[in-house]
Coordinates of C-alpha atoms and ligand atoms in Angstrom, one line a residue:
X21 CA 89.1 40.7 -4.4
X22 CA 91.6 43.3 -6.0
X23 CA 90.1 46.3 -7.4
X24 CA 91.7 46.7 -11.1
X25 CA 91.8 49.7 -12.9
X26 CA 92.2 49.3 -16.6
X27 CA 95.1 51.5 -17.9
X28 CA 93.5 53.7 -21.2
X29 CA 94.7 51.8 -23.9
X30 CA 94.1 48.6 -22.7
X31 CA 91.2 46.4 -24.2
X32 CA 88.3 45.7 -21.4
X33 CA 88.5 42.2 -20.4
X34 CA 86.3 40.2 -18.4
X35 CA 86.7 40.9 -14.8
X36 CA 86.8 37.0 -14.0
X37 CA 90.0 37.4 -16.2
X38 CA 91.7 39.9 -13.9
X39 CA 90.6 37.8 -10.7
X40 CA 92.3 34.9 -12.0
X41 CA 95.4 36.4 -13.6
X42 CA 96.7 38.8 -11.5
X43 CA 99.5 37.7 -9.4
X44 CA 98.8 37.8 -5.8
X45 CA 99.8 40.5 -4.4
X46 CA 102.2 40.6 -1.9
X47 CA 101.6 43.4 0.4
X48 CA 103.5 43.8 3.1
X49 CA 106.7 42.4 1.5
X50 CA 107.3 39.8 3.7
X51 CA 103.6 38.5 5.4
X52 CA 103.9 36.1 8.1
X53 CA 100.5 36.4 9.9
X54 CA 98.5 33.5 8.6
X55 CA 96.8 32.7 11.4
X56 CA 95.2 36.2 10.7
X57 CA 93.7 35.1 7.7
X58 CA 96.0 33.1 4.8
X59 CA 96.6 34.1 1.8
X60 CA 94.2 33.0 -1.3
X61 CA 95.3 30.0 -2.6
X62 CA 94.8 29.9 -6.7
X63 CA 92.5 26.9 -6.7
X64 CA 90.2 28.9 -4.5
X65 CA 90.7 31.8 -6.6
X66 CA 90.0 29.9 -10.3
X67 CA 87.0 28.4 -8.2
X68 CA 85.5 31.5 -7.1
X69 CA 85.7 33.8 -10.8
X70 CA 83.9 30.3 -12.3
X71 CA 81.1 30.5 -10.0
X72 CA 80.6 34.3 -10.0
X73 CA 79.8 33.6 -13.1
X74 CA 77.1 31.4 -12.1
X75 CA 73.9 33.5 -11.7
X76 CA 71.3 32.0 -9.1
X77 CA 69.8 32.1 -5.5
X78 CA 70.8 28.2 -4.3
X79 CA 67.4 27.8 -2.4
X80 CA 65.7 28.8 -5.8
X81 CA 63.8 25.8 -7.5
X82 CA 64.6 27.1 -11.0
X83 CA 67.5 26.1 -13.2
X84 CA 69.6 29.5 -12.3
X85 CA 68.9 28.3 -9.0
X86 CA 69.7 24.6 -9.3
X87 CA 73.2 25.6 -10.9
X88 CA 73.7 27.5 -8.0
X89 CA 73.0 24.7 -6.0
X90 CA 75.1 22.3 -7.1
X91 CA 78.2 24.2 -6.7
X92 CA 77.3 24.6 -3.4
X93 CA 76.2 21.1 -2.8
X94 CA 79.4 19.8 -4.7
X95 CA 81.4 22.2 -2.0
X96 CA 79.1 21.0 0.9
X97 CA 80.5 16.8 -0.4
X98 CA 84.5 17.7 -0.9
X99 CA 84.3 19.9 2.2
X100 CA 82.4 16.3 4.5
X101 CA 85.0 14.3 3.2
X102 CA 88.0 16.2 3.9
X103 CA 86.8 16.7 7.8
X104 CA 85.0 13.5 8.3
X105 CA 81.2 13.9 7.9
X106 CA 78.2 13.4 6.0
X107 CA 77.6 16.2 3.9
X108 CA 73.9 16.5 5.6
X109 CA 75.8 17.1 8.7
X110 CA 77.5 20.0 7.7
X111 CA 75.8 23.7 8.5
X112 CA 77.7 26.5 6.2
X113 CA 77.7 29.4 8.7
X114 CA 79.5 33.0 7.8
X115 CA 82.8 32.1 9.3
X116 CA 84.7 30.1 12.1
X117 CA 82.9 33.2 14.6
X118 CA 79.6 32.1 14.1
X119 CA 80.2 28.1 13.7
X120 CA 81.3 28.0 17.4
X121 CA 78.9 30.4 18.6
X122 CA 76.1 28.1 16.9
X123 CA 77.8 25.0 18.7
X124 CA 77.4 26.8 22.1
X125 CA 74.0 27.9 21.3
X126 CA 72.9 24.3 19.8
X127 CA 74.6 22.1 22.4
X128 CA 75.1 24.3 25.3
X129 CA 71.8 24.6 26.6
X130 CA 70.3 23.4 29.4
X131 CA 73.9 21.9 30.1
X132 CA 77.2 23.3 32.1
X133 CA 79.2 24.8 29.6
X134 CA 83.5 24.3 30.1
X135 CA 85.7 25.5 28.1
X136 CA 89.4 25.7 27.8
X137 CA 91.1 28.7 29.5
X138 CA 93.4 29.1 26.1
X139 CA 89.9 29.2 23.7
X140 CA 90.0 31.5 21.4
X141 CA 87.5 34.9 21.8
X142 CA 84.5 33.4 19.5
X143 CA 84.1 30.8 21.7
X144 CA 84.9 32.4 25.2
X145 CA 82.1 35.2 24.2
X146 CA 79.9 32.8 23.6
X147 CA 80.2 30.9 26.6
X148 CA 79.9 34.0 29.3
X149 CA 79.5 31.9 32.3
X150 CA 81.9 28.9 31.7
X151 CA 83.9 26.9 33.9
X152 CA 88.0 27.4 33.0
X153 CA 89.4 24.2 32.4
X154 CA 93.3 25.2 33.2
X155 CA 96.4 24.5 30.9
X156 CA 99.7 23.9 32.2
X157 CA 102.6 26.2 31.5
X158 CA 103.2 24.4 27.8
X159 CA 99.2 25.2 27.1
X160 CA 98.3 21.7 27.2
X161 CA 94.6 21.2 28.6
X162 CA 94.0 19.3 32.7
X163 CA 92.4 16.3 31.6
X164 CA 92.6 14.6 35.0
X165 CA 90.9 18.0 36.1
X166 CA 88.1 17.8 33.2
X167 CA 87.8 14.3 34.3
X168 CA 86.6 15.4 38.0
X169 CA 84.8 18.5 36.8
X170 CA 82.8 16.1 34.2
X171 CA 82.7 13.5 37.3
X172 CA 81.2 16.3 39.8
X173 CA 78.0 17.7 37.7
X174 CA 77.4 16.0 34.3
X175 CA 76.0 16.2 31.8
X176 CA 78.5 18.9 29.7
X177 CA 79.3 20.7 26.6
X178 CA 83.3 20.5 26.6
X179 CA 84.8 23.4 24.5
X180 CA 88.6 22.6 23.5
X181 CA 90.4 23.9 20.2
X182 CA 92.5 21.7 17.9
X183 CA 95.3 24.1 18.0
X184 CA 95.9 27.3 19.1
X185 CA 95.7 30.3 17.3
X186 CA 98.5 32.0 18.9
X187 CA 100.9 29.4 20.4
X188 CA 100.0 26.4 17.6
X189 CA 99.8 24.1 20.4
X190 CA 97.8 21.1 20.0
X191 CA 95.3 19.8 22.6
X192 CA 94.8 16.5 23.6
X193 CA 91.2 16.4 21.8
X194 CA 90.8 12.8 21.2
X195 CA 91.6 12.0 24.9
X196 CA 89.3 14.9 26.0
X197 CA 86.6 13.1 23.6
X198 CA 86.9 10.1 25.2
X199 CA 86.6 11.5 29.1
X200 CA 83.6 13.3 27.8
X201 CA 82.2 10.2 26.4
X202 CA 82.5 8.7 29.5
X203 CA 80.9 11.0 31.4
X204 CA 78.0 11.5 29.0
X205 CA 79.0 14.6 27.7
X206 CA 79.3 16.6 24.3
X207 CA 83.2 18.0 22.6
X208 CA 82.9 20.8 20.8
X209 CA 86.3 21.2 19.0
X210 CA 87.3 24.7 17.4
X211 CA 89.5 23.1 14.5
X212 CA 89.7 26.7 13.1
X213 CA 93.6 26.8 12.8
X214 CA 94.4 23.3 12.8
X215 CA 91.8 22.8 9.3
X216 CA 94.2 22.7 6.1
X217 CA 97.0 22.0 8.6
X218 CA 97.5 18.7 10.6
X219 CA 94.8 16.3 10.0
X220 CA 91.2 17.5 11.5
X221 CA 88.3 14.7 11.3
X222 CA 85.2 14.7 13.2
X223 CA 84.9 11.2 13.1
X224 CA 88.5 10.0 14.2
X225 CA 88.3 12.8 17.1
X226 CA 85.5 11.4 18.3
X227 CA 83.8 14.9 18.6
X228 CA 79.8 16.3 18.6
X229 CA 81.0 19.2 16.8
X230 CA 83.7 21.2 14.9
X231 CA 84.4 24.5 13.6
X232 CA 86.5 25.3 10.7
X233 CA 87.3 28.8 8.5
X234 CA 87.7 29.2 5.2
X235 CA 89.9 32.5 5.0
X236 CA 92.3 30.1 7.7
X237 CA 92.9 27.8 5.4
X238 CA 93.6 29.6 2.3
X239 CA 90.2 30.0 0.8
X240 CA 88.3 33.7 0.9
X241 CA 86.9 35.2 4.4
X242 CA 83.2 35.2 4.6
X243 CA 82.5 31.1 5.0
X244 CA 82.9 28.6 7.6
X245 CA 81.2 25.6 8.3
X246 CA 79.8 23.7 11.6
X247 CA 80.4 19.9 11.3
X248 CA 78.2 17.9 13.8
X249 CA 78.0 14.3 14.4
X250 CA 75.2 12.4 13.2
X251 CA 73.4 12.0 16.4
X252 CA 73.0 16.1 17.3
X253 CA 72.9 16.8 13.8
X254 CA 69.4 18.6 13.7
X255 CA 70.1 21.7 15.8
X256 CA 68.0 24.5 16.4
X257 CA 69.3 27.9 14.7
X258 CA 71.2 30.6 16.3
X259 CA 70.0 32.8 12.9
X260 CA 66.3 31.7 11.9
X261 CA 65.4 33.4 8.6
X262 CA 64.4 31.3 5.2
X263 CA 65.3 27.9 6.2
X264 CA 68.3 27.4 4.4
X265 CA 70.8 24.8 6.0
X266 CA 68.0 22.2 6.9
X267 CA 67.0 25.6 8.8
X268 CA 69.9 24.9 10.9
X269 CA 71.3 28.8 9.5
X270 CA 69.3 31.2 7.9
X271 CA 70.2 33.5 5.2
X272 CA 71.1 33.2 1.5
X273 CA 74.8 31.1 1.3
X274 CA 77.2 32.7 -0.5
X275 CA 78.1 30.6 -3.2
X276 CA 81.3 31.8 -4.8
X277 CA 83.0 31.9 -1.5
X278 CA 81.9 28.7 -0.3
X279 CA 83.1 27.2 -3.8
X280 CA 86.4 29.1 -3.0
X281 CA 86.4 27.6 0.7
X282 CA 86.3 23.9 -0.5
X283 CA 89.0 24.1 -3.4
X284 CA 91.2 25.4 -0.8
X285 CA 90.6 22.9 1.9
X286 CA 91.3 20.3 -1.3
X287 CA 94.3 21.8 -2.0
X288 CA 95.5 22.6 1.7
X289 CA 97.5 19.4 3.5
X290 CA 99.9 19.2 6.0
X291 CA 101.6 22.2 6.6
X292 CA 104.3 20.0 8.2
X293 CA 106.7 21.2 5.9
X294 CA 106.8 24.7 7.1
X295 CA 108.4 23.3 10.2
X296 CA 112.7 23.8 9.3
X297 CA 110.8 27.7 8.3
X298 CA 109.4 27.7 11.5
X299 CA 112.4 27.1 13.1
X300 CA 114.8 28.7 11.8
X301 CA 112.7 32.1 11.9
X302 CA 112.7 30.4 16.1
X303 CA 116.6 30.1 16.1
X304 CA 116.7 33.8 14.9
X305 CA 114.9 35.2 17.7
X306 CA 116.2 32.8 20.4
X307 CA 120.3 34.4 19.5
X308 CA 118.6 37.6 20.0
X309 CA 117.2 37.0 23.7
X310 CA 113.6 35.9 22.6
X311 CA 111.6 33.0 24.8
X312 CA 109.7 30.7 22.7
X313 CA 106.3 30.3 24.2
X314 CA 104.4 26.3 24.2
X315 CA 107.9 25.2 22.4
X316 CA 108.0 21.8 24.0
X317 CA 105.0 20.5 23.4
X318 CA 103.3 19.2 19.7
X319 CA 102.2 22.1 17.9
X320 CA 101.6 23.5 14.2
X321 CA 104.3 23.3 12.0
X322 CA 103.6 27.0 10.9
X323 CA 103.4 28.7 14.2
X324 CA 106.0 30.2 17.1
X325 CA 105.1 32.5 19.7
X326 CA 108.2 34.8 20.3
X327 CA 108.1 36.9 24.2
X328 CA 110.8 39.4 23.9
X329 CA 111.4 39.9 27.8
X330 CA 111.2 43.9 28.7
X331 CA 109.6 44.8 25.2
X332 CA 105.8 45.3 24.3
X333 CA 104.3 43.3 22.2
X334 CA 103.0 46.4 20.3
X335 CA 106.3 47.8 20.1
X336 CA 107.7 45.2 18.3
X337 CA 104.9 44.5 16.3
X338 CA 105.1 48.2 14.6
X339 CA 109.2 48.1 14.4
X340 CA 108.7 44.7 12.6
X341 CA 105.6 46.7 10.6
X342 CA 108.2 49.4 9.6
X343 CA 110.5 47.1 8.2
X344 CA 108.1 45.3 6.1
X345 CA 107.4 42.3 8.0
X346 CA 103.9 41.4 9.4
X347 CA 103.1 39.4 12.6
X348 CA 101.0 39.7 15.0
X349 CA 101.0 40.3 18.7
X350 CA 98.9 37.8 20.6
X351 CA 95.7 39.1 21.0
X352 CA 94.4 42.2 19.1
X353 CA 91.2 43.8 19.7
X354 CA 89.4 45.1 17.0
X355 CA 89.9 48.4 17.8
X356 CA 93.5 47.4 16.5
X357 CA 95.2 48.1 20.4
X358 CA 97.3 45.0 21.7
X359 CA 95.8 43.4 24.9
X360 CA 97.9 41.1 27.1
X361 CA 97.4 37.6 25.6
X362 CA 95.0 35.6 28.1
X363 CA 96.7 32.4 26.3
X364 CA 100.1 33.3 27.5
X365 CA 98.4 34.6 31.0
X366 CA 97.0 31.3 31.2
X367 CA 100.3 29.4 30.6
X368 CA 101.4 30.9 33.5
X369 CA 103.5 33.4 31.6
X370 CA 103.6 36.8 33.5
X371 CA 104.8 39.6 32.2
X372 CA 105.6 37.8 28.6
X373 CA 101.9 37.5 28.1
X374 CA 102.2 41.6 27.3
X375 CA 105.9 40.7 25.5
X376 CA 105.1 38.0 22.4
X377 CA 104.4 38.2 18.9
X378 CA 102.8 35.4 16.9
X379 CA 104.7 34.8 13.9
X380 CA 102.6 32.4 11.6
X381 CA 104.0 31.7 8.3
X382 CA 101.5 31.4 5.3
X383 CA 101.3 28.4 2.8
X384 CA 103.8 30.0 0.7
X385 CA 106.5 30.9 2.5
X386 CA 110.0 31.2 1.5
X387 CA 113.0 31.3 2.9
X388 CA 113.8 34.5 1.7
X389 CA 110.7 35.6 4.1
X390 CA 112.2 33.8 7.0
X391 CA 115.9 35.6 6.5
X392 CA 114.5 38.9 6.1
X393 CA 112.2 38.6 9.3
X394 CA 115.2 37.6 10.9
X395 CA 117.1 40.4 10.4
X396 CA 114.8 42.9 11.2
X397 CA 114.0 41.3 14.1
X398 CA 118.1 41.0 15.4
X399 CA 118.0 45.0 14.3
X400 CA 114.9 45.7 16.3
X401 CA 115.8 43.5 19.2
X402 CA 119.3 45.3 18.9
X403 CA 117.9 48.5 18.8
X404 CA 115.0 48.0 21.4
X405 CA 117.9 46.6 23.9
X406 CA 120.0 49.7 23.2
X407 CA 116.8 52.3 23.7
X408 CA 115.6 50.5 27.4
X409 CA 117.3 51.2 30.6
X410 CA 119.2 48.6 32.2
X411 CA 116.7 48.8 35.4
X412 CA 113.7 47.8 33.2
X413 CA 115.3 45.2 31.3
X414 CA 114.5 41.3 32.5
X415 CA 115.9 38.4 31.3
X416 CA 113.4 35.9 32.8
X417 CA 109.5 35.4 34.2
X418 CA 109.1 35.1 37.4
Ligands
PLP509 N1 88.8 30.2 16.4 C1 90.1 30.4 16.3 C2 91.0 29.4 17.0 C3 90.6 31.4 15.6 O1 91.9 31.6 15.5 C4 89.7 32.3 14.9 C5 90.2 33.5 14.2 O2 91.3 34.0 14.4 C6 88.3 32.1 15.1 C7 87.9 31.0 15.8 C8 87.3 32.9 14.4 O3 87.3 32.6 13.0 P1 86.7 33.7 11.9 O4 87.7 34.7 11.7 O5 86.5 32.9 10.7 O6 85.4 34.2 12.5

């Protein structure tokens, strides 16, 4: 939400009226880090003043509390059709964070827990003691070697993401499903970045469970949803409390933002069309000496990760910052300092796994975004090649 101050001469208006009708703002100029979070889309936004409006506690039986309900019921429906479930079968949790950690907690136990060695950090923390499943150099997931782990010591709860949040490459999920099928075994898909993107059903992937994020797909942080299959659909909670999810989640939902989470997941498609975005921004970086990182393999139309041989990721993230374009470098902490990305280390990368940015371009990306990331990148690149000494220059990993 923006905070608006109302100049002195200006009539008060409703505050819904400010939420709706302010344009979005556009801070830093050019933002191409939406696989950070995306920017709010204005369906979500309309949907969310409307229901703020809406005073009630959904689990209360009164009719504040039934209104309240059936926005978030009516949220609950669009959001089960979209991914490919029935709306009983869909747990709201507090973001794409928690969904997978309930997953783990849910389906993990008692079970061997594997999980892909590109996984994103919710659901490697929540799976301490996991077996690796390796990628190859591209990022795609071994599945002759989940075929012999599953084959050596079933029954398992397979972890594998959709798409990755830092490369955009897309596993072989619906193949992995099947090997796990065979073997008895449970997927748990992390559809976090893929949701809003390429198309991500529960059914058609042939997975136990999926996590998706609303703030990833255009709607406001603070929601995400668990979608389980039928047949493991009563789990036990990770967050006890009043019941509230089939007490599958405790904890009062949060209705304006789960309104806002499903009129952006109606509005989001195929981000397909980002791809000529996507690559030109790619050309741009490739003149200036830049490896493109899981390039040859399917991946998100939105999404390049761009190693810059010699120079730190966080180096090139700030000159990029100073010139009023955002990106990211692989894997920030949340202390805000860059660690080497254990995607790119997993790939097989080297030193690049300390050397890439993630450039993720939003829903509404221009062109004009694209040319001026591409010039500030040629003039840092440029600039970065003139500052470091020939001796710690490279050209190419090992
Ligand atoms: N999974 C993936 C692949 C992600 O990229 C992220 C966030 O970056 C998460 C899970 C966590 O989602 P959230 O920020 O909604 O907790």
């Amino acid at each position: 939400m923006y905070i608006v101050r109302t100049r002195a001469r200006e009539p008060r208006r409703p505050r819904a009226h400010y939420i709706v009708h302010m344009p979005p703002a556009r801070f830093p100029p050019v933002y191409l880090d939406a696989n950070a979070t995306e920017p709010l889309r204005p369906d979500a936004r309309v949907a969310i003043a409307e229901a703020l409006d809406v005073t009630g506690n959904p689990s209360s039986v009164h009719g504040a509390g039934r209104a309240a309900r059936r926005i978030m019921e009516d949220a609950r429906e669009a959001l089960a059709a979209r991914f490919g479930v029935r709306p009983a079968d869909l747990v709201f949790t507090s973001g794409g964070t928690e969904a997978d950690a309930l997953a783990i907690h849910a389906l993990g136990g008692g079970r061997r827990v594997i999980i892909g060695a590109t996984e994103h950090e919710a659901v490697r923390a929540a799976a301490p003691g996991a077996t690796i499943l390796p990628v190859d150099r591209n990022g795609t997931a071994d599945l002759d070697v989940l075929a012999s782990l599953l084959g050596e010591r079933p029954p398992a709860l397979v972890c594998l993401m959709l798409a990755n949040n830092e490369t955009g490459v897309i596993q072989p999920v619906a193949d992995a499903a099947r090997i796990c099928d065979r073997y008895g075994s449970w997927l748990h898909v992390d559809a976090v970045q893929a949701a809003g993107r390429i198309a991500t059903d529960l059914k058609m992937l042939g997975a136990a469970s999926m996590a998706i994020s609303s703030h990833k797909l255009g709607g406001p942080a603070g929601a995400g949803a668990l979608m389980l299959a039928s047949e493991v659909s009563s789990i036990a909670p990770l967050i006890a409390g009043g019941g509230q999810e089939r007490g599958r989640r405790g904890g009062t939902q949060p209705v304006a933002v789960i309104a806002g989470f499903a009129a952006a997941a109606e509005t989001s498609g195929d981000a397909g069309t980002l791809a000529p975005l996507r690559d030109r921004a790619e050309r741009a970086a490739v003149a200036c000496g830049a490896v493109v990182c899981g390039g040859e393999v399917p991946r998100l139309a939105n999404t390049t990760s761009l190693a810059l041989p010699g120079v730190r990721a966080e180096t090139q993230v700030i000159a990029l910052d100073l010139a009023g374009v955002a990106v990211s470098a692989g894997a920030a902490c949340s202390s805000g300092k860059v660690a080497r990305s254990h995607v790119l280390h997993a790939m097989g990368l080297g030193p690049l796994a300390g050397e890439a940015i993630r450039v993720s371009l939003p829903w509404n990306a221009t062109a004009a975004d694209v040319d001026a990331f591409a010039a500030a990148y040629s003039r840092m690149a440029l600039r970065l090649a003139r500052e470091t000494p020939d001796a710690d220059r490279r050209t190419l990993v090992d």
